[in-house]
mmCIF file of C-alpha atoms in Angstrom:
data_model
loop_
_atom_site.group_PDB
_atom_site.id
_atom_site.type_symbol
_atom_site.label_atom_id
_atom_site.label_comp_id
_atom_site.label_asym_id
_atom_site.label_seq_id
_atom_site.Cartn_x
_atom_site.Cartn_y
_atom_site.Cartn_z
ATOM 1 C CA UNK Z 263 0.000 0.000 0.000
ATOM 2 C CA UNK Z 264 2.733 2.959 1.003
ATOM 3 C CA UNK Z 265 4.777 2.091 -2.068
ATOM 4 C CA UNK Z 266 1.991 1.932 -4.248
ATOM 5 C CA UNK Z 267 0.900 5.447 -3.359
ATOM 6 C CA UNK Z 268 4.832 6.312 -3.031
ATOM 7 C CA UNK Z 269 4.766 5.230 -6.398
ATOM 8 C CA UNK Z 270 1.680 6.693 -8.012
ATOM 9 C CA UNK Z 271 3.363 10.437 -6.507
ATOM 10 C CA UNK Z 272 6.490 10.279 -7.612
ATOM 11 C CA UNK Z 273 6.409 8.102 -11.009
ATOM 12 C CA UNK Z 274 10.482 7.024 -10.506
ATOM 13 C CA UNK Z 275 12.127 6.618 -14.077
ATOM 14 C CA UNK Z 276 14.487 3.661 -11.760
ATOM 15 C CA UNK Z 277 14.205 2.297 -7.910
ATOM 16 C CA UNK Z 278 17.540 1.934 -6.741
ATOM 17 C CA UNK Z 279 17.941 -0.074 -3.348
ATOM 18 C CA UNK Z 280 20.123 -1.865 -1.290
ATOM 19 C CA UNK Z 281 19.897 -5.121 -0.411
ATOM 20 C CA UNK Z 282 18.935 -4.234 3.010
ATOM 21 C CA UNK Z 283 15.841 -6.519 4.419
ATOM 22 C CA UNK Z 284 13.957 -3.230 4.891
ATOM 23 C CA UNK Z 285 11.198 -1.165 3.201
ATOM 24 C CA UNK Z 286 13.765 -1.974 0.196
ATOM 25 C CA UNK Z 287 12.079 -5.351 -0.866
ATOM 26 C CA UNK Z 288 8.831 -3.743 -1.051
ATOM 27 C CA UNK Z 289 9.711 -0.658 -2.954
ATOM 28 C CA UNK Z 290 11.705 -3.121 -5.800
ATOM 29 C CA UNK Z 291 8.351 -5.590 -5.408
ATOM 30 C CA UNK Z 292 5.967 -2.616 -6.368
ATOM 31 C CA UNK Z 293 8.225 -1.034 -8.808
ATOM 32 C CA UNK Z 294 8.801 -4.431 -10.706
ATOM 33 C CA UNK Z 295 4.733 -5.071 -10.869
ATOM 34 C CA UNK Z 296 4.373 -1.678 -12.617
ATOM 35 C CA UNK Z 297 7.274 -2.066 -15.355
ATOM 36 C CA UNK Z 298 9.994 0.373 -13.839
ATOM 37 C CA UNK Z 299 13.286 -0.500 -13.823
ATOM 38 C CA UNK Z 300 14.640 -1.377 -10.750
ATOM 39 C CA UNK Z 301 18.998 -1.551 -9.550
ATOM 40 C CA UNK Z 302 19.578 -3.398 -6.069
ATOM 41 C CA UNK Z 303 23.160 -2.574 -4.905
ATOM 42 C CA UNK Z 304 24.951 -5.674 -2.998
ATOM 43 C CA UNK Z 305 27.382 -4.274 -0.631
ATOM 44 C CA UNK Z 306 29.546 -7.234 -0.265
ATOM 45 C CA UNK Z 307 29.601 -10.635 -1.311
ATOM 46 C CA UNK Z 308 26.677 -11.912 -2.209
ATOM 47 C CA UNK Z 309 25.941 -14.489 0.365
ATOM 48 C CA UNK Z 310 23.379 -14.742 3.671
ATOM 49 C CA UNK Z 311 20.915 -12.436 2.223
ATOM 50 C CA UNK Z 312 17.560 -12.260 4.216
ATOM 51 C CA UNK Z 313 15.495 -11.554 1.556
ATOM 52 C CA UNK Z 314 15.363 -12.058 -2.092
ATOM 53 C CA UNK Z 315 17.044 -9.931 -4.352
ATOM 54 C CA UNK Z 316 14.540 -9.484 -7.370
ATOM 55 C CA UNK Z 317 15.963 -6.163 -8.706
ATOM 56 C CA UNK Z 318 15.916 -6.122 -12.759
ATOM 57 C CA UNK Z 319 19.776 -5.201 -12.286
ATOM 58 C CA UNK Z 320 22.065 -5.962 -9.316
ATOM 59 C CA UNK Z 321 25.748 -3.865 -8.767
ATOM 60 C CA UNK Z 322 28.071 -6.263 -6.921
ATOM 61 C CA UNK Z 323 31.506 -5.758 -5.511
ATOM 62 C CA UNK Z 324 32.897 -8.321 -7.348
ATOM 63 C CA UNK Z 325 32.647 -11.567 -10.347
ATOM 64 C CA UNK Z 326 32.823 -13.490 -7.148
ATOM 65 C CA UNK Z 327 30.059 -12.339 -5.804
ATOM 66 C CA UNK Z 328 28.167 -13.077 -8.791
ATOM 67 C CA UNK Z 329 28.652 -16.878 -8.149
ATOM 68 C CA UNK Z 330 27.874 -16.461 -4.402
ATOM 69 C CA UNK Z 331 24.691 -14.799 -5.361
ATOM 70 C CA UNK Z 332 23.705 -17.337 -8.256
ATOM 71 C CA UNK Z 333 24.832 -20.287 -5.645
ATOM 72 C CA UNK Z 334 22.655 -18.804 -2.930
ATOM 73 C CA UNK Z 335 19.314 -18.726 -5.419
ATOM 74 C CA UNK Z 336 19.514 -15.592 -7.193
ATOM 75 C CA UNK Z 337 18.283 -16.799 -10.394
ATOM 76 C CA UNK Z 338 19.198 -13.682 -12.988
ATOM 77 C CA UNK Z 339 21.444 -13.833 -15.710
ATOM 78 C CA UNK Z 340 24.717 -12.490 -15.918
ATOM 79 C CA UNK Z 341 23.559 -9.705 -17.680
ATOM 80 C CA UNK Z 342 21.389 -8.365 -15.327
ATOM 81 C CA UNK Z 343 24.789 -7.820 -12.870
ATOM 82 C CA UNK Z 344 26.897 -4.928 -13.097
ATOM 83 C CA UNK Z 345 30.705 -5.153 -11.151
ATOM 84 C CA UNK Z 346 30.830 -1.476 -9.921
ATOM 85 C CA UNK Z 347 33.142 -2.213 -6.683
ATOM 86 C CA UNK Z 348 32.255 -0.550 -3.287
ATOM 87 C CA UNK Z 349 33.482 2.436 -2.738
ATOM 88 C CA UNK Z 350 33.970 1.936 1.048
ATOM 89 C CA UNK Z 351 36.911 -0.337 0.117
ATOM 90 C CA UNK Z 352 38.466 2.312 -2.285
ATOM 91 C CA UNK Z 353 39.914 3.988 1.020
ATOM 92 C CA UNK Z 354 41.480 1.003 1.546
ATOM 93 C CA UNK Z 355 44.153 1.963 -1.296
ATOM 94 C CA UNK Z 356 44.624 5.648 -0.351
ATOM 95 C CA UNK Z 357 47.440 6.726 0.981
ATOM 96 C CA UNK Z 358 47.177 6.852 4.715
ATOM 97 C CA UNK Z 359 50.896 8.563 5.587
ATOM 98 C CA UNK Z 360 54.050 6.839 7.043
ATOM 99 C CA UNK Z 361 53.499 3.545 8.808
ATOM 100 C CA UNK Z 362 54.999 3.758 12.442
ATOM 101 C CA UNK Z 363 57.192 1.544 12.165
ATOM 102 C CA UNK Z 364 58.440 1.566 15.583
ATOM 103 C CA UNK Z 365 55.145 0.600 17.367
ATOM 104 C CA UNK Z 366 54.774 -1.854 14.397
ATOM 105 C CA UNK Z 367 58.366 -3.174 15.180
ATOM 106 C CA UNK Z 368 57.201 -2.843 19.075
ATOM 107 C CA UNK Z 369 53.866 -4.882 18.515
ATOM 108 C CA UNK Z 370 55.092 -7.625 15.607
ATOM 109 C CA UNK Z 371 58.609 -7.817 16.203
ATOM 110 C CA UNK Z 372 58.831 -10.438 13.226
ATOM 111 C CA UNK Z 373 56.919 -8.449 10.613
ATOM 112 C CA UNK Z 374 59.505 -7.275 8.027
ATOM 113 C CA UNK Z 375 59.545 -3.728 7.874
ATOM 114 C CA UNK Z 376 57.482 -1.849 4.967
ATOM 115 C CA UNK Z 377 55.229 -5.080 4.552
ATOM 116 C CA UNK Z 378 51.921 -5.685 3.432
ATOM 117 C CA UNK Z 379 49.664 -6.424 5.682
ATOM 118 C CA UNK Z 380 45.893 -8.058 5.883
ATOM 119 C CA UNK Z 381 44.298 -7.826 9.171
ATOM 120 C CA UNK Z 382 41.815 -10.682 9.671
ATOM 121 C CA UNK Z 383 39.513 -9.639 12.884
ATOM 122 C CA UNK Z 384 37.333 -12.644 13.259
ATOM 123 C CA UNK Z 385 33.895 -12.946 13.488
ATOM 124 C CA UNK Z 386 32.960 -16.599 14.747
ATOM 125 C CA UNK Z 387 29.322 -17.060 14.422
ATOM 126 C CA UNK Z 388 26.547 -15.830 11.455
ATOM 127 C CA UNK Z 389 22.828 -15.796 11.000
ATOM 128 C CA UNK Z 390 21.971 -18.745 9.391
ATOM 129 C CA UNK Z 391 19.013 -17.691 7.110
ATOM 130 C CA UNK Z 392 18.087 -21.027 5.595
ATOM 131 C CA UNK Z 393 17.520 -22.575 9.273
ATOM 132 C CA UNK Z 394 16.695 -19.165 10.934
ATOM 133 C CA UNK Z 395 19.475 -19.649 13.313
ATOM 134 C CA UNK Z 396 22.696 -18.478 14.706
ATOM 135 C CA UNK Z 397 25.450 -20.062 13.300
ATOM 136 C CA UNK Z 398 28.404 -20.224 15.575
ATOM 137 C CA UNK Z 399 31.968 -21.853 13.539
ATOM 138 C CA UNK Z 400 33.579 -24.986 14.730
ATOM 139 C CA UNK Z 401 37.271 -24.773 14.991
ATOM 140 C CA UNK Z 402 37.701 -26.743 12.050
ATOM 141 C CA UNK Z 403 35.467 -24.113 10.059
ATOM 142 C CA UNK Z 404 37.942 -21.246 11.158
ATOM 143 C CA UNK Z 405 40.948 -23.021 10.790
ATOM 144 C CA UNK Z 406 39.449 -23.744 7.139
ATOM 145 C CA UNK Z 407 38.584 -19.802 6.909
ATOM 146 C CA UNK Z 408 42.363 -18.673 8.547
ATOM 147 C CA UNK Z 409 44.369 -21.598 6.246
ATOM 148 C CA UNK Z 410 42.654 -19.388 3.081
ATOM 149 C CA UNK Z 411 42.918 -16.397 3.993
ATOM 150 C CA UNK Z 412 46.872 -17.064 4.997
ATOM 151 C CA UNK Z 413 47.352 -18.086 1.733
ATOM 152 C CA UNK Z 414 45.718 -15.414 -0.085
ATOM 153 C CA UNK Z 415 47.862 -12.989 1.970
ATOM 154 C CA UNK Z 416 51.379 -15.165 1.098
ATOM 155 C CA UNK Z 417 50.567 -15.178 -2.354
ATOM 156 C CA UNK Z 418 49.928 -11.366 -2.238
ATOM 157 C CA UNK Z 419 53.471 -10.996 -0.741
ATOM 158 C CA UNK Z 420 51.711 -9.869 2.306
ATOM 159 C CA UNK Z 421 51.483 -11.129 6.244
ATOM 160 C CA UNK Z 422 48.502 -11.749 7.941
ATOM 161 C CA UNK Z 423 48.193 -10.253 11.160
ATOM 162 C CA UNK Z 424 44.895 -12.030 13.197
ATOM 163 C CA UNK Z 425 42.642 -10.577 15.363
ATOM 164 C CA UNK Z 426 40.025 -13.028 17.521
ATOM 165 C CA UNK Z 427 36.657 -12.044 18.296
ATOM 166 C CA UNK Z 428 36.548 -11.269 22.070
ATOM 167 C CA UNK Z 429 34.268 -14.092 22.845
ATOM 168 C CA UNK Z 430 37.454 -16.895 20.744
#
């Protein structure tokens, strides 16, 4: 009903939404049932949505979150998805200014100076949205998780520096 009048108002040329389980769904259900375009922006990687994503096109971070999202259910075509990034990650690669390197040399005595670095702060359970449940990680599932991640750093020429969640 709000959408619907929301709608009549405003006649959108395109609903853009995120794929937040909010008013979002609703606006993209309405919008789809009266022929305008819709774009759903995924913020991340495509997996452990809580609602569907039926957007006519989808932005994604990355390919890989194209297969997450097809593997999880979303049943659109490639087409429909657009790689655009996030731009919340493009800070990642500014320049921040000089590392410190003697509280880094203080804190990880064994980390070469002037290295790359990936900080892994852990997160050890998830919503489960298939089984409407909390999801807490065996050991053997973040062992799994820290043995990839490890070797994605290595192969980046980087170190991986690990932070536990306060409740490992």
């Amino acid at each position: 009903g709000v959408f619907e009048r929301v709608m009549d108002r405003l006649k959108p040329d395109i609903v853009v939404t995120t794929n937040s389980p909010k008013s979002e769904q609703a606006a993209t259900e309405v919008a789809n049932r009266r022929g305008i375009p819709t774009l759903c922006m995924v913020d991340l990687f495509g997996i452990h949505h809580f609602h569907p994503v039926e957007a006519n096109h989808i932005a994604v971070l990355s390919e890989r979150t194209i297969g997450n999202m097809q593997n999880e259910g979303v049943n659109k075509p490639r087409e429909a998805f657009h790689v655009t990034g996030n731009p919340a990650f493009d800070r990642a690669f500014d320049y921040r200014g000089p590392i410190d390197s003697a509280w880094r040399k203080q804190q990880f005595p064994t980390l070469p100076e002037g290295a790359k670095v990936l900080l892994w702060a852990d997160m050890p359970a998830y919503w489960n949205r298939e089984k409407r449940e909390l999801h807490i990680r065996s050991d053997a599932e973040v062992l799994r998780d820290l043995d990839v991640m490890a070797h994605a750093a290595k192969a980046g020429g980087g170190h991986m520096i690990i932070r536990p969640h306060p409740s490992q």
